Phi, psi and omega in degrees: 000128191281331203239092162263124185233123151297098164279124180231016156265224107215034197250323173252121175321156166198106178225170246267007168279326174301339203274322193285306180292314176291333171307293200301329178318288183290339176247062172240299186282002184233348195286355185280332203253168201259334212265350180241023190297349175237042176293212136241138144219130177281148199219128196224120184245136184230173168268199194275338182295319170294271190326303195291324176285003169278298185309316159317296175311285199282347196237350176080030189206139191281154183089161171272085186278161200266350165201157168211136181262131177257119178279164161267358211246018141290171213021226173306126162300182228218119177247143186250331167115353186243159196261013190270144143289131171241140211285303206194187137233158158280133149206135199236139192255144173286339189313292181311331175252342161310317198298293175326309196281290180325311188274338161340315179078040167218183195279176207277323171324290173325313223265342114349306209277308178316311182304322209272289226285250180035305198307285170300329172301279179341314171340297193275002157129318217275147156215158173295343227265335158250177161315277179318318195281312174328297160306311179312291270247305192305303192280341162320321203283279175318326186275323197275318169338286183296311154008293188261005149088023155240103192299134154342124182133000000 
């Protein structure tokens, strides 16, 4: 199973059609690459009070962001004793992404699925941070989208 997800919330439902779509969702985005394509990844949904004290601790920034990625694959490996890699965890405030699908104007599903690949990319190495990285970064996301039968919008 590519996908382990911790609901740590209790302001949004999160039930197992979503859980099926975010599986494809992470292996669609892991299916490009050779060395994690059967990698794990944890998927942790919170409200916006749990993300801004995540976001306080590791980024020094106040407030409530709508995803953060922790990777695994710094520093030292991990060894567990199983031959599976775990790429990371995500963690997405649903709060946040409720906010988020409304002023967008698309639906909250979408708008989820988009945060967990965003996740996973940052996982893999991808960043936001130019221009140049930005784009790249925007049609990977969209390319892992449609994949999964989810359209720009």
């Amino acid at each position: 199973m590519p996908l382990v997800v911790s609901n740590l919330q209790e302001k949004l439902p999160v039930d197992e059609d979503l859980i099926g779509l975010l599986t494809r969702v992470v292996e669609a985005a892991l299916a490009d690459t050779v060395e994690y394509h059967d990698a794990e990844v944890g998927l942790v949904f919170t409200d916006n009070e749990y993300i801004a004290d995540l976001n306080r601790q590791y980024r020094n920034v106040d407030g409530p962001t709508d995803v953060l990625s922790f990777s695994m694959l710094e520093g030292e490996p991990v060894q567990d004793g199983s031959d599976s890699i775990m790429l990371g965890d995500i963690v997405i405030s649903l709060e946040k992404a409720l906010q988020q699908a409304k002023r967008f104007g698309h639906g909250l599903t979408r708008e989820i699925a988009y945060l967990t690949v965003h996740g996973v990319l940052h996982l893999l190495g991808y960043n936001h941070e130019t221009d140049a990285e930005k784009k790249v970064m925007r049609e990977k996301e969209e390319q892992i989208l449609s994949r999964v039968l989810l359209p720009e919008g």
